[in-house]
Amino acid sequence: MEHIPPDPHIDGTERTALYRVIALRRDCRHFTPGPPLPDDQLERLLQAAHQAPSVGLMQPWRFMRLSTPGWRARLAPLVEAERQATARALGERAAEFLRLKVEGIRDSAELLAVILAPDDGTVFGRRSMPREMAWASAACAVQNLWLAARAENLGLGWVSMFDPDALARELGLPEGATPFGLLCVGPVPAFYHAPMLEELGWRQRRALQDILWDASMPMSLPDR
């Protein structure tokens, strides 16, 4: 882990670099096939994930490395089954959806499962929303890993198309553990100029003013 100085002041150059990484982060689906990541690089990414904040310092995230061809072959059908179910649920947009590339499970240098660990009984900060705060904390770890990957010029794609119970059985998870993401990580041919779904016209990012609610005014949701 990088040494933290006694006065960890962030200078202007570092601040600019951080905002640039945030702006350039993408959910990647196209990867350049190749060898696994070097061990030291993968450790840096996981260290970044493990430095994420968590409610009550519960640290509910767990990661499994599933990068072998055998694991990829076992997990790809689970994703494909959910892809087809999603297409059916989309109705008239089914054909358009099926043309999209939604994952890079077979191509990425690394495949990681991110798992919500069994509840450890933490009460601090989550008494009224115990499950929600565990999910939120684990998502922070994924975001840390995502930004660290981008800083390493690696792509990351968060795959959520699977039945969590089926994936838990496939991974042999203990009771109470829940998988909530398959993370494809590795070199990419190019980073998308904008989020892929924006580039392809699937959906557009909301304007900042649409997500700022004025507490003094009646709330109304913008049209979808």
Short mmCIF file of C-alpha atoms in Angstrom, two decimals:
data_model
loop_
_atom_site.label_atom_id
_atom_site.label_comp_id
_atom_site.label_asym_id
_atom_site.label_seq_id
_atom_site.Cartn_x
_atom_site.Cartn_y
_atom_site.Cartn_z
CA MET A 1 0.00 0.00 0.00
CA GLU A 2 1.29 3.45 -0.85
CA HIS A 3 2.72 5.40 2.07
CA ILE A 4 0.43 8.24 3.16
CA PRO A 5 2.33 11.37 4.28
CA PRO A 6 1.43 13.00 7.63
CA ASP A 7 -0.22 15.93 5.82
CA PRO A 8 -1.88 14.34 2.77
CA HIS A 9 -2.62 17.59 0.97
CA ILE A 10 -3.91 17.19 -2.60
CA ASP A 11 -2.30 19.63 -5.00
CA GLY A 12 -3.84 21.04 -8.16
CA THR A 13 -2.16 18.55 -10.48
CA GLU A 14 -3.45 15.60 -8.48
CA ARG A 15 -6.93 17.09 -8.29
CA THR A 16 -7.06 17.61 -12.05
CA ALA A 17 -5.88 14.04 -12.64
CA LEU A 18 -8.60 12.65 -10.35
CA TYR A 19 -11.40 14.51 -12.11
CA ARG A 20 -10.00 13.44 -15.48
CA VAL A 21 -10.01 9.76 -14.46
CA ILE A 22 -13.60 10.08 -13.22
CA ALA A 23 -14.69 11.68 -16.50
CA LEU A 24 -12.93 9.06 -18.63
CA ARG A 25 -14.17 5.99 -16.75
CA ARG A 26 -16.26 3.71 -18.97
CA ASP A 27 -18.24 0.50 -18.62
CA CYS A 28 -16.27 -1.58 -21.13
CA ARG A 29 -17.57 -4.56 -23.09
CA HIS A 30 -14.87 -4.87 -25.76
CA PHE A 31 -11.52 -6.29 -24.59
CA THR A 32 -8.21 -7.25 -26.17
CA PRO A 33 -7.63 -10.96 -25.49
CA GLY A 34 -4.33 -11.65 -23.84
CA PRO A 35 -2.59 -13.02 -20.74
CA PRO A 36 -3.75 -12.41 -17.16
CA LEU A 37 -2.72 -9.16 -15.53
CA PRO A 38 0.63 -9.10 -13.73
CA ASP A 39 0.16 -10.03 -10.08
CA ASP A 40 1.39 -6.66 -8.82
CA GLN A 41 -1.02 -4.77 -11.03
CA LEU A 42 -3.99 -6.90 -9.95
CA GLU A 43 -2.98 -6.41 -6.31
CA ARG A 44 -2.95 -2.63 -6.80
CA LEU A 45 -6.49 -2.75 -8.16
CA LEU A 46 -7.75 -4.90 -5.30
CA GLN A 47 -5.98 -2.72 -2.74
CA ALA A 48 -7.81 0.28 -4.20
CA ALA A 49 -11.10 -1.60 -3.88
CA HIS A 50 -10.31 -2.55 -0.29
CA GLN A 51 -9.65 1.08 0.64
CA ALA A 52 -13.29 1.95 -0.08
CA PRO A 53 -15.45 3.49 2.64
CA SER A 54 -18.02 1.29 4.35
CA VAL A 55 -20.78 1.95 6.85
CA GLY A 56 -19.60 1.05 10.35
CA LEU A 57 -16.33 -0.14 8.75
CA MET A 58 -18.15 -3.38 7.94
CA GLN A 59 -16.18 -4.00 4.69
CA PRO A 60 -18.79 -6.36 3.22
CA TRP A 61 -17.07 -6.90 -0.12
CA ARG A 62 -15.42 -10.15 -1.18
CA PHE A 63 -13.75 -10.90 -4.53
CA MET A 64 -13.18 -14.21 -6.33
CA ARG A 65 -10.74 -14.53 -9.23
CA LEU A 66 -12.38 -16.60 -11.98
CA SER A 67 -10.05 -15.96 -14.89
CA THR A 68 -9.39 -19.54 -16.04
CA PRO A 69 -10.98 -20.79 -19.28
CA GLY A 70 -12.90 -23.36 -17.24
CA TRP A 71 -14.60 -20.76 -15.07
CA ARG A 72 -15.40 -18.56 -18.05
CA ALA A 73 -17.03 -21.48 -19.85
CA ARG A 74 -19.12 -22.30 -16.76
CA LEU A 75 -20.32 -18.74 -16.17
CA ALA A 76 -20.98 -17.58 -19.73
CA PRO A 77 -24.22 -19.63 -20.07
CA LEU A 78 -25.63 -17.98 -16.91
CA VAL A 79 -25.07 -14.56 -18.45
CA GLU A 80 -26.50 -15.62 -21.80
CA ALA A 81 -29.65 -16.98 -20.13
CA GLU A 82 -30.25 -13.63 -18.45
CA ARG A 83 -29.46 -11.75 -21.65
CA GLN A 84 -32.24 -13.66 -23.40
CA ALA A 85 -34.63 -13.10 -20.48
CA THR A 86 -33.83 -9.38 -20.57
CA ALA A 87 -34.57 -9.28 -24.29
CA ARG A 88 -37.97 -10.87 -23.73
CA ALA A 89 -38.74 -8.35 -20.97
CA LEU A 90 -37.85 -5.42 -23.27
CA GLY A 91 -40.60 -6.28 -25.72
CA GLU A 92 -40.34 -4.12 -28.84
CA ARG A 93 -36.72 -3.21 -28.10
CA ALA A 94 -35.64 -6.87 -27.86
CA ALA A 95 -33.95 -7.08 -31.26
CA GLU A 96 -32.17 -3.77 -30.69
CA PHE A 97 -30.95 -5.00 -27.31
CA LEU A 98 -29.69 -8.32 -28.66
CA ARG A 99 -27.44 -6.46 -31.09
CA LEU A 100 -25.61 -4.84 -28.16
CA LYS A 101 -22.46 -6.39 -26.72
CA VAL A 102 -23.17 -6.67 -23.01
CA GLU A 103 -20.11 -8.43 -21.60
CA GLY A 104 -16.51 -9.53 -22.19
CA ILE A 105 -16.40 -12.64 -20.04
CA ARG A 106 -14.47 -14.76 -22.52
CA ASP A 107 -12.11 -11.99 -23.71
CA SER A 108 -10.99 -9.93 -20.71
CA ALA A 109 -7.62 -10.52 -19.07
CA GLU A 110 -9.28 -11.05 -15.69
CA LEU A 111 -12.73 -12.10 -14.52
CA LEU A 112 -13.65 -11.31 -10.91
CA ALA A 113 -16.83 -11.97 -8.99
CA VAL A 114 -17.78 -9.33 -6.43
CA ILE A 115 -19.78 -10.74 -3.57
CA LEU A 116 -21.71 -9.34 -0.63
CA ALA A 117 -20.46 -11.29 2.39
CA PRO A 118 -22.85 -12.80 4.96
CA ASP A 119 -24.09 -10.16 7.39
CA ASP A 120 -21.63 -9.68 10.25
CA GLY A 121 -24.16 -7.99 12.53
CA THR A 122 -22.79 -4.44 12.20
CA VAL A 123 -25.33 -1.99 13.70
CA PHE A 124 -23.34 1.27 13.61
CA GLY A 125 -24.81 3.44 10.85
CA ARG A 126 -27.14 0.80 9.41
CA ARG A 127 -29.68 -0.07 12.07
CA SER A 128 -32.60 1.29 10.02
CA MET A 129 -31.26 0.23 6.60
CA PRO A 130 -29.08 -2.83 7.21
CA ARG A 131 -29.19 -4.42 3.76
CA GLU A 132 -29.14 -1.16 1.82
CA MET A 133 -26.01 0.09 3.58
CA ALA A 134 -24.21 -3.20 2.96
CA TRP A 135 -25.00 -2.99 -0.76
CA ALA A 136 -23.94 0.67 -0.89
CA SER A 137 -20.66 -0.06 0.86
CA ALA A 138 -19.80 -2.93 -1.50
CA ALA A 139 -20.64 -0.76 -4.51
CA CYS A 140 -18.09 1.80 -3.25
CA ALA A 141 -15.41 -0.91 -3.47
CA VAL A 142 -16.36 -1.62 -7.08
CA GLN A 143 -16.18 2.07 -7.96
CA ASN A 144 -12.72 2.32 -6.39
CA LEU A 145 -11.56 -0.65 -8.44
CA TRP A 146 -13.15 0.83 -11.58
CA LEU A 147 -11.34 4.14 -11.20
CA ALA A 148 -8.05 2.42 -10.38
CA ALA A 149 -8.40 0.29 -13.51
CA ARG A 150 -8.95 3.40 -15.63
CA ALA A 151 -5.89 5.04 -14.04
CA GLU A 152 -3.94 1.93 -15.13
CA ASN A 153 -5.38 2.32 -18.68
CA LEU A 154 -7.39 -0.87 -18.24
CA GLY A 155 -11.05 -1.31 -19.04
CA LEU A 156 -13.60 -2.69 -16.60
CA GLY A 157 -17.09 -3.92 -17.36
CA TRP A 158 -19.61 -4.64 -14.61
CA VAL A 159 -21.79 -7.58 -15.68
CA SER A 160 -25.06 -7.84 -13.76
CA MET A 161 -26.92 -10.17 -16.11
CA PHE A 162 -27.22 -13.41 -14.17
CA ASP A 163 -29.51 -15.09 -11.70
CA PRO A 164 -27.81 -14.46 -8.32
CA ASP A 165 -29.00 -17.73 -6.80
CA ALA A 166 -27.70 -19.73 -9.77
CA LEU A 167 -24.36 -17.93 -9.65
CA ALA A 168 -24.08 -18.43 -5.88
CA ARG A 169 -24.58 -22.17 -6.39
CA GLU A 170 -22.01 -22.26 -9.19
CA LEU A 171 -19.45 -20.47 -7.01
CA GLY A 172 -20.24 -22.56 -3.93
CA LEU A 173 -20.86 -19.50 -1.78
CA PRO A 174 -21.70 -19.88 1.91
CA GLU A 175 -25.23 -19.22 3.12
CA GLY A 176 -25.99 -15.50 3.27
CA ALA A 177 -23.41 -14.52 0.63
CA THR A 178 -24.79 -12.87 -2.52
CA PRO A 179 -22.98 -12.25 -5.82
CA PHE A 180 -23.84 -8.93 -7.38
CA GLY A 181 -21.33 -8.49 -10.16
CA LEU A 182 -18.96 -10.20 -12.57
CA LEU A 183 -16.16 -7.77 -13.34
CA CYS A 184 -14.34 -8.07 -16.65
CA VAL A 185 -10.97 -6.31 -16.38
CA GLY A 186 -8.15 -5.89 -18.87
CA PRO A 187 -6.69 -4.05 -21.86
CA VAL A 188 -9.19 -2.73 -24.40
CA PRO A 189 -8.78 -1.86 -28.09
CA ALA A 190 -9.94 1.69 -27.31
CA PHE A 191 -11.95 3.51 -24.67
CA TYR A 192 -15.38 4.71 -25.75
CA HIS A 193 -15.55 8.49 -26.27
CA ALA A 194 -18.83 8.45 -24.28
CA PRO A 195 -20.63 5.66 -22.43
CA MET A 196 -21.36 2.94 -24.98
CA LEU A 197 -25.13 3.12 -24.51
CA GLU A 198 -24.98 6.85 -25.26
CA GLU A 199 -22.84 6.30 -28.34
CA LEU A 200 -25.33 3.75 -29.65
CA GLY A 201 -28.38 5.87 -28.88
CA TRP A 202 -29.82 3.47 -26.30
CA ARG A 203 -30.14 6.15 -23.61
CA GLN A 204 -28.67 9.56 -22.84
CA ARG A 205 -27.17 10.91 -19.65
CA ARG A 206 -29.47 13.25 -17.74
CA ALA A 207 -28.48 16.89 -17.43
CA LEU A 208 -27.10 17.87 -14.04
CA GLN A 209 -30.06 20.15 -13.30
CA ASP A 210 -32.41 17.16 -13.70
CA ILE A 211 -30.89 15.37 -10.72
CA LEU A 212 -30.77 18.37 -8.36
CA TRP A 213 -33.93 18.66 -6.29
CA ASP A 214 -34.78 21.92 -4.55
CA ALA A 215 -36.05 21.19 -1.03
CA SER A 216 -38.15 24.36 -1.12
CA MET A 217 -40.06 23.33 -4.24
CA PRO A 218 -42.51 20.48 -4.93
CA MET A 219 -40.63 17.53 -6.40
CA SER A 220 -41.42 16.32 -9.89
CA LEU A 221 -39.58 13.64 -11.83
CA PRO A 222 -38.40 14.47 -15.36
CA ASP A 223 -39.79 12.51 -18.27
CA ARG A 224 -37.90 9.30 -18.97
#
